[in-house]
PDB file of C-alpha atoms in Angstrom:
ATOM      1  CA  MET A   1      -0.287  -0.153   0.004  1.00  0.00           C
ATOM      2  CA  SER A   2       1.457   3.481  -0.324  1.00  0.00           C
ATOM      3  CA  ALA A   3       2.559   5.794   1.429  1.00  0.00           C
ATOM      4  CA  HIS A   4      -0.128   7.743   1.792  1.00  0.00           C
ATOM      5  CA  SER A   5      -2.479   6.035   1.724  1.00  0.00           C
ATOM      6  CA  HIS A   6      -2.920   5.671   5.942  1.00  0.00           C
ATOM      7  CA  SER A   7      -3.405   9.052   5.638  1.00  0.00           C
ATOM      8  CA  ARG A   8      -6.326  11.354   4.215  1.00  0.00           C
ATOM      9  CA  LEU A   9      -4.604  11.758   0.719  1.00  0.00           C
ATOM     10  CA  LEU A  10      -5.396   9.309  -2.897  1.00  0.00           C
ATOM     11  CA  ARG A  11      -3.936   9.617  -5.911  1.00  0.00           C
ATOM     12  CA  VAL A  12      -6.004   8.831  -8.814  1.00  0.00           C
ATOM     13  CA  LEU A  13      -5.034   8.595 -12.589  1.00  0.00           C
ATOM     14  CA  THR A  14      -7.287   7.741 -15.162  1.00  0.00           C
ATOM     15  CA  VAL A  15      -6.337   7.515 -18.943  1.00  0.00           C
ATOM     16  CA  ASN A  16      -8.310   5.585 -22.210  1.00  0.00           C
ATOM     17  CA  ILE A  17      -5.620   3.321 -22.848  1.00  0.00           C
ATOM     18  CA  HIS A  18      -6.693   2.685 -26.809  1.00  0.00           C
ATOM     19  CA  LYS A  19      -6.984  -1.077 -26.274  1.00  0.00           C
ATOM     20  CA  GLY A  20      -3.199  -1.123 -26.014  1.00  0.00           C
ATOM     21  CA  TYR A  21      -2.253   0.219 -29.224  1.00  0.00           C
ATOM     22  CA  ASP A  22       0.545   3.907 -29.286  1.00  0.00           C
ATOM     23  CA  VAL A  23      -1.151   6.365 -31.309  1.00  0.00           C
ATOM     24  CA  PHE A  24      -1.249   4.966 -34.544  1.00  0.00           C
ATOM     25  CA  ASN A  25      -2.700   1.503 -34.060  1.00  0.00           C
ATOM     26  CA  SER A  26       0.013   0.591 -34.826  1.00  0.00           C
ATOM     27  CA  ARG A  27       2.523  -0.712 -32.230  1.00  0.00           C
ATOM     28  CA  PHE A  28       0.888  -2.834 -29.261  1.00  0.00           C
ATOM     29  CA  VAL A  29       2.534  -1.042 -26.328  1.00  0.00           C
ATOM     30  CA  LEU A  30       0.952  -2.565 -22.994  1.00  0.00           C
ATOM     31  CA  HIS A  31       3.887  -3.840 -21.755  1.00  0.00           C
ATOM     32  CA  GLU A  32       5.501  -0.538 -21.506  1.00  0.00           C
ATOM     33  CA  LEU A  33       2.394   1.688 -20.669  1.00  0.00           C
ATOM     34  CA  ARG A  34       2.699  -0.831 -17.255  1.00  0.00           C
ATOM     35  CA  GLU A  35       5.096   0.721 -16.464  1.00  0.00           C
ATOM     36  CA  ALA A  36       3.746   3.791 -16.864  1.00  0.00           C
ATOM     37  CA  VAL A  37       1.289   3.968 -14.947  1.00  0.00           C
ATOM     38  CA  ARG A  38       3.019   2.120 -11.995  1.00  0.00           C
ATOM     39  CA  ALA A  39       5.241   5.031 -12.471  1.00  0.00           C
ATOM     40  CA  VAL A  40       2.395   7.591 -11.633  1.00  0.00           C
ATOM     41  CA  GLN A  41       1.932   5.495  -8.187  1.00  0.00           C
ATOM     42  CA  SER A  42      -1.920   5.721  -7.989  1.00  0.00           C
ATOM     43  CA  ASP A  43      -4.250   4.497  -4.771  1.00  0.00           C
ATOM     44  CA  VAL A  44      -7.062   4.215  -7.993  1.00  0.00           C
ATOM     45  CA  VAL A  45      -6.755   4.150 -12.051  1.00  0.00           C
ATOM     46  CA  PHE A  46      -9.188   4.249 -14.503  1.00  0.00           C
ATOM     47  CA  LEU A  47      -9.144   2.446 -17.310  1.00  0.00           C
ATOM     48  CA  GLN A  48     -11.216   3.054 -20.820  1.00  0.00           C
ATOM     49  CA  GLU A  49     -10.883   0.957 -24.158  1.00  0.00           C
ATOM     50  CA  VAL A  50      -9.592  -1.929 -22.159  1.00  0.00           C
ATOM     51  CA  GLU A  51      -9.856  -6.322 -23.341  1.00  0.00           C
ATOM     52  CA  GLY A  52     -11.021  -8.092 -21.073  1.00  0.00           C
ATOM     53  CA  GLY A  53      -8.969 -10.851 -22.612  1.00  0.00           C
ATOM     54  CA  THR A  54     -11.810 -13.369 -24.108  1.00  0.00           C
ATOM     55  CA  GLY A  55     -10.910 -13.489 -27.754  1.00  0.00           C
ATOM     56  CA  ALA A  56      -8.529 -15.922 -28.480  1.00  0.00           C
ATOM     57  CA  ARG A  57      -6.425 -13.518 -29.826  1.00  0.00           C
ATOM     58  CA  SER A  58      -6.459 -11.122 -26.805  1.00  0.00           C
ATOM     59  CA  ALA A  59      -5.615 -14.543 -24.316  1.00  0.00           C
ATOM     60  CA  ALA A  60      -2.645 -15.334 -27.012  1.00  0.00           C
ATOM     61  CA  ALA A  61      -1.079 -12.084 -25.934  1.00  0.00           C
ATOM     62  CA  VAL A  62      -1.460 -10.840 -22.453  1.00  0.00           C
ATOM     63  CA  GLY A  63      -5.151 -12.106 -21.438  1.00  0.00           C
ATOM     64  CA  ALA A  64      -7.405  -9.803 -19.683  1.00  0.00           C
ATOM     65  CA  GLN A  65      -5.484  -6.331 -20.093  1.00  0.00           C
ATOM     66  CA  TYR A  66      -6.602  -4.764 -16.598  1.00  0.00           C
ATOM     67  CA  GLU A  67      -5.083  -7.523 -14.755  1.00  0.00           C
ATOM     68  CA  PHE A  68      -2.053  -7.559 -16.873  1.00  0.00           C
ATOM     69  CA  LEU A  69      -1.798  -4.186 -15.620  1.00  0.00           C
ATOM     70  CA  ALA A  70      -2.648  -4.763 -12.514  1.00  0.00           C
ATOM     71  CA  ASP A  71      -0.221  -7.211 -11.787  1.00  0.00           C
ATOM     72  CA  GLU A  72       0.460  -7.268  -8.049  1.00  0.00           C
ATOM     73  CA  ILE A  73       0.370  -3.296  -7.546  1.00  0.00           C
ATOM     74  CA  TRP A  74      -3.320  -3.505  -7.675  1.00  0.00           C
ATOM     75  CA  PRO A  75      -4.757  -6.589  -5.898  1.00  0.00           C
ATOM     76  CA  GLU A  76      -8.445  -5.062  -6.297  1.00  0.00           C
ATOM     77  CA  HIS A  77      -9.918  -5.098 -10.166  1.00  0.00           C
ATOM     78  CA  ALA A  78     -13.570  -4.318 -11.401  1.00  0.00           C
ATOM     79  CA  TYR A  79     -14.155  -4.376 -15.363  1.00  0.00           C
ATOM     80  CA  GLY A  80     -16.906  -3.442 -17.041  1.00  0.00           C
ATOM     81  CA  ARG A  81     -17.389  -5.375 -20.737  1.00  0.00           C
ATOM     82  CA  ASN A  82     -19.268  -2.225 -23.199  1.00  0.00           C
ATOM     83  CA  ALA A  83     -18.581  -4.193 -26.200  1.00  0.00           C
ATOM     84  CA  VAL A  84     -17.583  -6.767 -28.365  1.00  0.00           C
ATOM     85  CA  ALA A  85     -16.397  -7.201 -31.594  1.00  0.00           C
ATOM     86  CA  GLU A  86     -14.493 -10.189 -33.637  1.00  0.00           C
ATOM     87  CA  GLY A  87     -14.826 -12.153 -31.273  1.00  0.00           C
ATOM     88  CA  LEU A  88     -12.988  -9.377 -28.624  1.00  0.00           C
ATOM     89  CA  ASP A  89     -14.841  -7.633 -25.714  1.00  0.00           C
ATOM     90  CA  HIS A  90     -13.621  -4.330 -23.924  1.00  0.00           C
ATOM     91  CA  GLY A  91     -14.926  -2.033 -21.825  1.00  0.00           C
ATOM     92  CA  ASN A  92     -13.556   0.053 -18.881  1.00  0.00           C
ATOM     93  CA  ALA A  93     -11.874  -1.021 -15.804  1.00  0.00           C
ATOM     94  CA  VAL A  94     -10.978   0.084 -12.102  1.00  0.00           C
ATOM     95  CA  LEU A  95      -8.128  -1.006 -10.214  1.00  0.00           C
ATOM     96  CA  SER A  96      -7.430   0.058  -6.523  1.00  0.00           C
ATOM     97  CA  ARG A  97      -4.975  -0.703  -3.477  1.00  0.00           C
ATOM     98  CA  PHE A  98      -8.322  -0.883  -1.291  1.00  0.00           C
ATOM     99  CA  PRO A  99     -11.080  -3.507  -1.312  1.00  0.00           C
ATOM    100  CA  VAL A 100     -13.641  -3.676  -3.386  1.00  0.00           C
ATOM    101  CA  LEU A 101     -16.415  -4.127  -1.211  1.00  0.00           C
ATOM    102  CA  ARG A 102     -19.214  -3.944  -4.832  1.00  0.00           C
ATOM    103  CA  SER A 103     -18.933  -3.100  -8.703  1.00  0.00           C
ATOM    104  CA  HIS A 104     -21.276  -2.705 -11.341  1.00  0.00           C
ATOM    105  CA  ASN A 105     -21.469  -1.638 -14.420  1.00  0.00           C
ATOM    106  CA  HIS A 106     -24.772  -0.286 -15.671  1.00  0.00           C
ATOM    107  CA  ASP A 107     -25.296   0.051 -19.682  1.00  0.00           C
ATOM    108  CA  ILE A 108     -25.913   3.661 -21.086  1.00  0.00           C
ATOM    109  CA  SER A 109     -26.417   3.003 -24.383  1.00  0.00           C
ATOM    110  CA  LEU A 110     -28.755   4.545 -26.737  1.00  0.00           C
ATOM    111  CA  PRO A 111     -29.890   1.654 -29.453  1.00  0.00           C
ATOM    112  CA  ASP A 112     -27.809   1.179 -32.854  1.00  0.00           C
ATOM    113  CA  VAL A 113     -24.889   3.098 -31.625  1.00  0.00           C
ATOM    114  CA  GLU A 114     -21.984   2.095 -30.202  1.00  0.00           C
ATOM    115  CA  PRO A 115     -22.347   0.315 -26.148  1.00  0.00           C
ATOM    116  CA  ARG A 116     -21.190   2.883 -23.257  1.00  0.00           C
ATOM    117  CA  GLY A 117     -21.187   1.589 -19.321  1.00  0.00           C
ATOM    118  CA  LEU A 118     -20.867   3.024 -16.657  1.00  0.00           C
ATOM    119  CA  LEU A 119     -18.761   1.362 -14.068  1.00  0.00           C
ATOM    120  CA  HIS A 120     -19.568   1.987 -10.363  1.00  0.00           C
ATOM    121  CA  CYS A 121     -17.492   0.656  -7.281  1.00  0.00           C
ATOM    122  CA  GLU A 122     -17.358   0.886  -3.628  1.00  0.00           C
ATOM    123  CA  LEU A 123     -14.039   0.774  -2.148  1.00  0.00           C
ATOM    124  CA  ALA A 124     -13.352   0.428   1.469  1.00  0.00           C
ATOM    125  CA  LEU A 125     -10.793   2.976   2.481  1.00  0.00           C
ATOM    126  CA  PRO A 126      -8.177   2.301   5.948  1.00  0.00           C
ATOM    127  CA  ASP A 127      -8.378   4.099   9.650  1.00  0.00           C
ATOM    128  CA  GLY A 128     -11.743   4.520   9.811  1.00  0.00           C
ATOM    129  CA  LEU A 129     -12.487   6.445   6.443  1.00  0.00           C
ATOM    130  CA  PRO A 130     -15.994   6.144   4.590  1.00  0.00           C
ATOM    131  CA  ALA A 131     -16.416   4.260   1.343  1.00  0.00           C
ATOM    132  CA  LEU A 132     -15.180   6.129  -1.564  1.00  0.00           C
ATOM    133  CA  HIS A 133     -17.388   5.507  -4.416  1.00  0.00           C
ATOM    134  CA  VAL A 134     -15.921   5.185  -7.735  1.00  0.00           C
ATOM    135  CA  MET A 135     -17.296   5.457 -11.372  1.00  0.00           C
ATOM    136  CA  CYS A 136     -15.590   4.495 -14.664  1.00  0.00           C
ATOM    137  CA  VAL A 137     -17.010   5.926 -17.984  1.00  0.00           C
ATOM    138  CA  HIS A 138     -16.574   6.212 -21.468  1.00  0.00           C
ATOM    139  CA  LEU A 139     -18.919   8.653 -23.562  1.00  0.00           C
ATOM    140  CA  GLY A 140     -20.271   8.728 -26.717  1.00  0.00           C
ATOM    141  CA  LEU A 141     -18.715  10.452 -29.904  1.00  0.00           C
ATOM    142  CA  ARG A 142     -22.058  12.211 -30.418  1.00  0.00           C
ATOM    143  CA  GLU A 143     -23.275  15.938 -27.901  1.00  0.00           C
ATOM    144  CA  SER A 144     -26.951  14.048 -28.062  1.00  0.00           C
ATOM    145  CA  HIS A 145     -25.972  10.883 -27.231  1.00  0.00           C
ATOM    146  CA  ARG A 146     -23.661  12.256 -23.971  1.00  0.00           C
ATOM    147  CA  ARG A 147     -26.697  14.022 -22.995  1.00  0.00           C
ATOM    148  CA  HIS A 148     -28.649  10.975 -21.883  1.00  0.00           C
ATOM    149  CA  GLN A 149     -25.424   9.380 -20.825  1.00  0.00           C
ATOM    150  CA  LEU A 150     -24.578  12.232 -18.023  1.00  0.00           C
ATOM    151  CA  ALA A 151     -28.428  12.104 -17.353  1.00  0.00           C
ATOM    152  CA  ARG A 152     -28.109   8.360 -16.518  1.00  0.00           C
ATOM    153  CA  LEU A 153     -25.340   9.419 -14.357  1.00  0.00           C
ATOM    154  CA  CYS A 154     -26.755  11.767 -12.673  1.00  0.00           C
ATOM    155  CA  ALA A 155     -29.504   9.493 -11.957  1.00  0.00           C
ATOM    156  CA  THR A 156     -26.907   7.058 -10.571  1.00  0.00           C
ATOM    157  CA  VAL A 157     -25.684   9.110  -8.436  1.00  0.00           C
ATOM    158  CA  GLN A 158     -28.563  10.391  -6.696  1.00  0.00           C
ATOM    159  CA  ARG A 159     -29.799   6.360  -6.637  1.00  0.00           C
ATOM    160  CA  GLU A 160     -26.569   4.852  -5.756  1.00  0.00           C
ATOM    161  CA  VAL A 161     -24.167   7.523  -3.684  1.00  0.00           C
ATOM    162  CA  PRO A 162     -25.133   8.517  -0.752  1.00  0.00           C
ATOM    163  CA  VAL A 163     -25.337  12.168   0.482  1.00  0.00           C
ATOM    164  CA  GLY A 164     -22.212  13.344   1.592  1.00  0.00           C
ATOM    165  CA  ALA A 165     -19.919  10.172   0.449  1.00  0.00           C
ATOM    166  CA  PRO A 166     -16.585  10.897  -1.409  1.00  0.00           C
ATOM    167  CA  LEU A 167     -17.076  10.402  -4.954  1.00  0.00           C
ATOM    168  CA  VAL A 168     -14.845  10.107  -7.594  1.00  0.00           C
ATOM    169  CA  VAL A 169     -15.893  10.080 -11.456  1.00  0.00           C
ATOM    170  CA  ALA A 170     -13.458   9.732 -14.200  1.00  0.00           C
ATOM    171  CA  GLY A 171     -12.585   8.938 -17.478  1.00  0.00           C
ATOM    172  CA  ASP A 172     -13.260   9.876 -21.383  1.00  0.00           C
ATOM    173  CA  PHE A 173     -15.921  12.196 -21.353  1.00  0.00           C
ATOM    174  CA  ASN A 174     -15.556  13.234 -25.043  1.00  0.00           C
ATOM    175  CA  ASP A 175     -16.816  16.326 -24.444  1.00  0.00           C
ATOM    176  CA  TRP A 176     -15.433  18.529 -26.456  1.00  0.00           C
ATOM    177  CA  ARG A 177     -17.713  21.300 -26.441  1.00  0.00           C
ATOM    178  CA  SER A 178     -17.023  21.694 -22.543  1.00  0.00           C
ATOM    179  CA  ARG A 179     -21.228  20.531 -21.993  1.00  0.00           C
ATOM    180  CA  ALA A 180     -20.504  18.493 -19.272  1.00  0.00           C
ATOM    181  CA  ASP A 181     -20.018  20.356 -16.207  1.00  0.00           C
ATOM    182  CA  ALA A 182     -23.284  22.162 -16.641  1.00  0.00           C
ATOM    183  CA  LEU A 183     -24.991  18.771 -16.487  1.00  0.00           C
ATOM    184  CA  LEU A 184     -23.023  17.306 -13.694  1.00  0.00           C
ATOM    185  CA  ALA A 185     -23.149  20.547 -11.380  1.00  0.00           C
ATOM    186  CA  PRO A 186     -26.361  19.801  -9.522  1.00  0.00           C
ATOM    187  CA  SER A 187     -25.534  16.455  -8.837  1.00  0.00           C
ATOM    188  CA  GLY A 188     -22.979  18.544  -6.880  1.00  0.00           C
ATOM    189  CA  LEU A 189     -19.623  16.955  -9.289  1.00  0.00           C
ATOM    190  CA  ARG A 190     -16.631  19.403  -9.815  1.00  0.00           C
ATOM    191  CA  GLU A 191     -13.680  18.718 -12.478  1.00  0.00           C
ATOM    192  CA  VAL A 192     -10.749  19.199 -10.617  1.00  0.00           C
ATOM    193  CA  PHE A 193      -9.175  20.978 -13.278  1.00  0.00           C
ATOM    194  CA  ARG A 194     -11.191  23.566 -14.069  1.00  0.00           C
ATOM    195  CA  GLN A 195     -11.420  23.822 -10.827  1.00  0.00           C
ATOM    196  CA  ALA A 196      -7.941  24.620 -10.438  1.00  0.00           C
ATOM    197  CA  HIS A 197      -6.645  26.611 -13.634  1.00  0.00           C
ATOM    198  CA  GLY A 198     -10.471  27.632 -14.501  1.00  0.00           C
ATOM    199  CA  GLN A 199     -10.541  25.023 -17.750  1.00  0.00           C
ATOM    200  CA  HIS A 200     -10.115  21.235 -18.111  1.00  0.00           C
ATOM    201  CA  ALA A 201      -6.691  19.575 -19.377  1.00  0.00           C
ATOM    202  CA  ARG A 202      -6.020  18.821 -22.673  1.00  0.00           C
ATOM    203  CA  SER A 203      -5.824  15.396 -23.425  1.00  0.00           C
ATOM    204  CA  PHE A 204      -6.271  14.744 -27.027  1.00  0.00           C
ATOM    205  CA  PRO A 205      -4.701  13.888 -29.180  1.00  0.00           C
ATOM    206  CA  ALA A 206      -1.735  12.900 -26.507  1.00  0.00           C
ATOM    207  CA  ARG A 207       1.340  14.095 -29.050  1.00  0.00           C
ATOM    208  CA  TRP A 208      -0.361  17.206 -29.541  1.00  0.00           C
ATOM    209  CA  PRO A 209      -3.348  17.626 -26.860  1.00  0.00           C
ATOM    210  CA  LEU A 210      -5.884  20.495 -28.079  1.00  0.00           C
ATOM    211  CA  LEU A 211      -9.091  18.663 -26.931  1.00  0.00           C
ATOM    212  CA  ARG A 212     -10.208  18.565 -23.325  1.00  0.00           C
ATOM    213  CA  LEU A 213     -11.248  15.308 -23.083  1.00  0.00           C
ATOM    214  CA  ASP A 214     -10.562  13.506 -20.252  1.00  0.00           C
ATOM    215  CA  ARG A 215     -11.601  14.710 -16.568  1.00  0.00           C
ATOM    216  CA  ILE A 216     -11.709  14.226 -13.258  1.00  0.00           C
ATOM    217  CA  TYR A 217     -14.648  14.746 -10.816  1.00  0.00           C
ATOM    218  CA  VAL A 218     -15.273  15.021  -7.695  1.00  0.00           C
ATOM    219  CA  ARG A 219     -17.612  15.007  -4.749  1.00  0.00           C
ATOM    220  CA  GLY A 220     -18.061  14.991  -0.966  1.00  0.00           C
ATOM    221  CA  VAL A 221     -14.308  15.816  -0.671  1.00  0.00           C
ATOM    222  CA  ALA A 222     -11.846  17.891   1.338  1.00  0.00           C
ATOM    223  CA  ALA A 223      -9.824  19.078  -1.405  1.00  0.00           C
ATOM    224  CA  ALA A 224      -8.841  17.976  -4.888  1.00  0.00           C
ATOM    225  CA  LEU A 225      -5.329  18.957  -6.554  1.00  0.00           C
ATOM    226  CA  PRO A 226      -4.506  18.365  -9.969  1.00  0.00           C
ATOM    227  CA  LEU A 227      -1.160  16.798 -10.941  1.00  0.00           C
ATOM    228  CA  PRO A 228       1.222  17.317 -13.855  1.00  0.00           C
ATOM    229  CA  MET A 229       2.099  14.694 -16.101  1.00  0.00           C
ATOM    230  CA  PRO A 230       5.269  14.252 -18.533  1.00  0.00           C
ATOM    231  CA  ARG A 231       4.818  14.470 -22.186  1.00  0.00           C
ATOM    232  CA  ARG A 232       7.515  11.550 -22.623  1.00  0.00           C
ATOM    233  CA  PRO A 233       6.460   8.539 -22.254  1.00  0.00           C
ATOM    234  CA  TRP A 234       2.639   8.893 -22.418  1.00  0.00           C
ATOM    235  CA  ALA A 235       2.578  10.895 -25.928  1.00  0.00           C
ATOM    236  CA  GLN A 236       3.786   6.876 -27.180  1.00  0.00           C
ATOM    237  CA  LEU A 237       1.777   4.666 -25.440  1.00  0.00           C
ATOM    238  CA  SER A 238      -1.991   5.793 -26.571  1.00  0.00           C
ATOM    239  CA  ASP A 239      -4.179   8.475 -28.499  1.00  0.00           C
ATOM    240  CA  HIS A 240      -5.218   9.916 -25.164  1.00  0.00           C
ATOM    241  CA  ALA A 241      -2.997  11.526 -22.141  1.00  0.00           C
ATOM    242  CA  PRO A 242      -3.442  10.322 -19.176  1.00  0.00           C
ATOM    243  CA  VAL A 243      -4.874  12.644 -16.417  1.00  0.00           C
ATOM    244  CA  ALA A 244      -4.012  12.379 -12.470  1.00  0.00           C
ATOM    245  CA  ALA A 245      -4.634  14.621  -9.549  1.00  0.00           C
ATOM    246  CA  GLN A 246      -4.210  13.717  -5.803  1.00  0.00           C
ATOM    247  CA  ILE A 247      -7.772  14.417  -3.241  1.00  0.00           C
ATOM    248  CA  GLU A 248      -7.999  14.441   0.277  1.00  0.00           C
ATOM    249  CA  LEU A 249     -10.570  12.711   1.655  1.00  0.00           C
ATOM    250  CA  ARG A 250     -12.891  13.833   5.037  1.00  0.00           C
ATOM    251  CA  GLY A 251     -12.275  11.947   7.975  1.00  0.00           C
ATOM    252  CA  ALA A 252     -15.239  10.129   9.326  1.00  0.00           C
ATOM    253  CA  PRO A 253     -17.105  11.878  11.350  1.00  0.00           C
TER     254      PRO A 253
END
């Protein structure tokens, strides 16, 4: 367990791993990606576009990609399968240093479009801290789809997350027009980078980031601080750059 996991500080990382391929989809880089993810020393990792390892081709490579990335560093993980294509499945995953008390993958897809999911996990924290709720998301490419999916996200928060419980929602929002903040505000969610710097982090494309697609939203925490991420080696490991933050949790009352 990390040195800061016994305090109220928590480090989180989100990254769309592009199914383990580089930005040009020409080179399998999952081994290098594992080393880069480890170097951040996050307590919780949110992954999008991760393969679940059910297809023969995937199994011949590394098996379930989220298990390969977790290795011995994150003993707990959860996977939400969103889509199956050509015998391979992919979706979202959460890697955690803390026990996963429960997890559920909510289908937030619309008819006849690419399947999307919302992976909700409840994590048991040490030292009497309240359970942490985390949600890993990958929203659609069309704004009308994202509005529907964000409404589903808000409904899930209202239904499943107790008022005052610490909550982190992270992932690839595909929100290049920055409409998500206003839709999530009624649920009490605030984006870490925008709160600190007035705008979201640039994360796409990874080599020359222009669009602000990847986010970390929080609710019910004492404080949240964006963490700078190096351009190398990340610019060579996916089409999305990672986003990370340090979060201070409130102690139990």
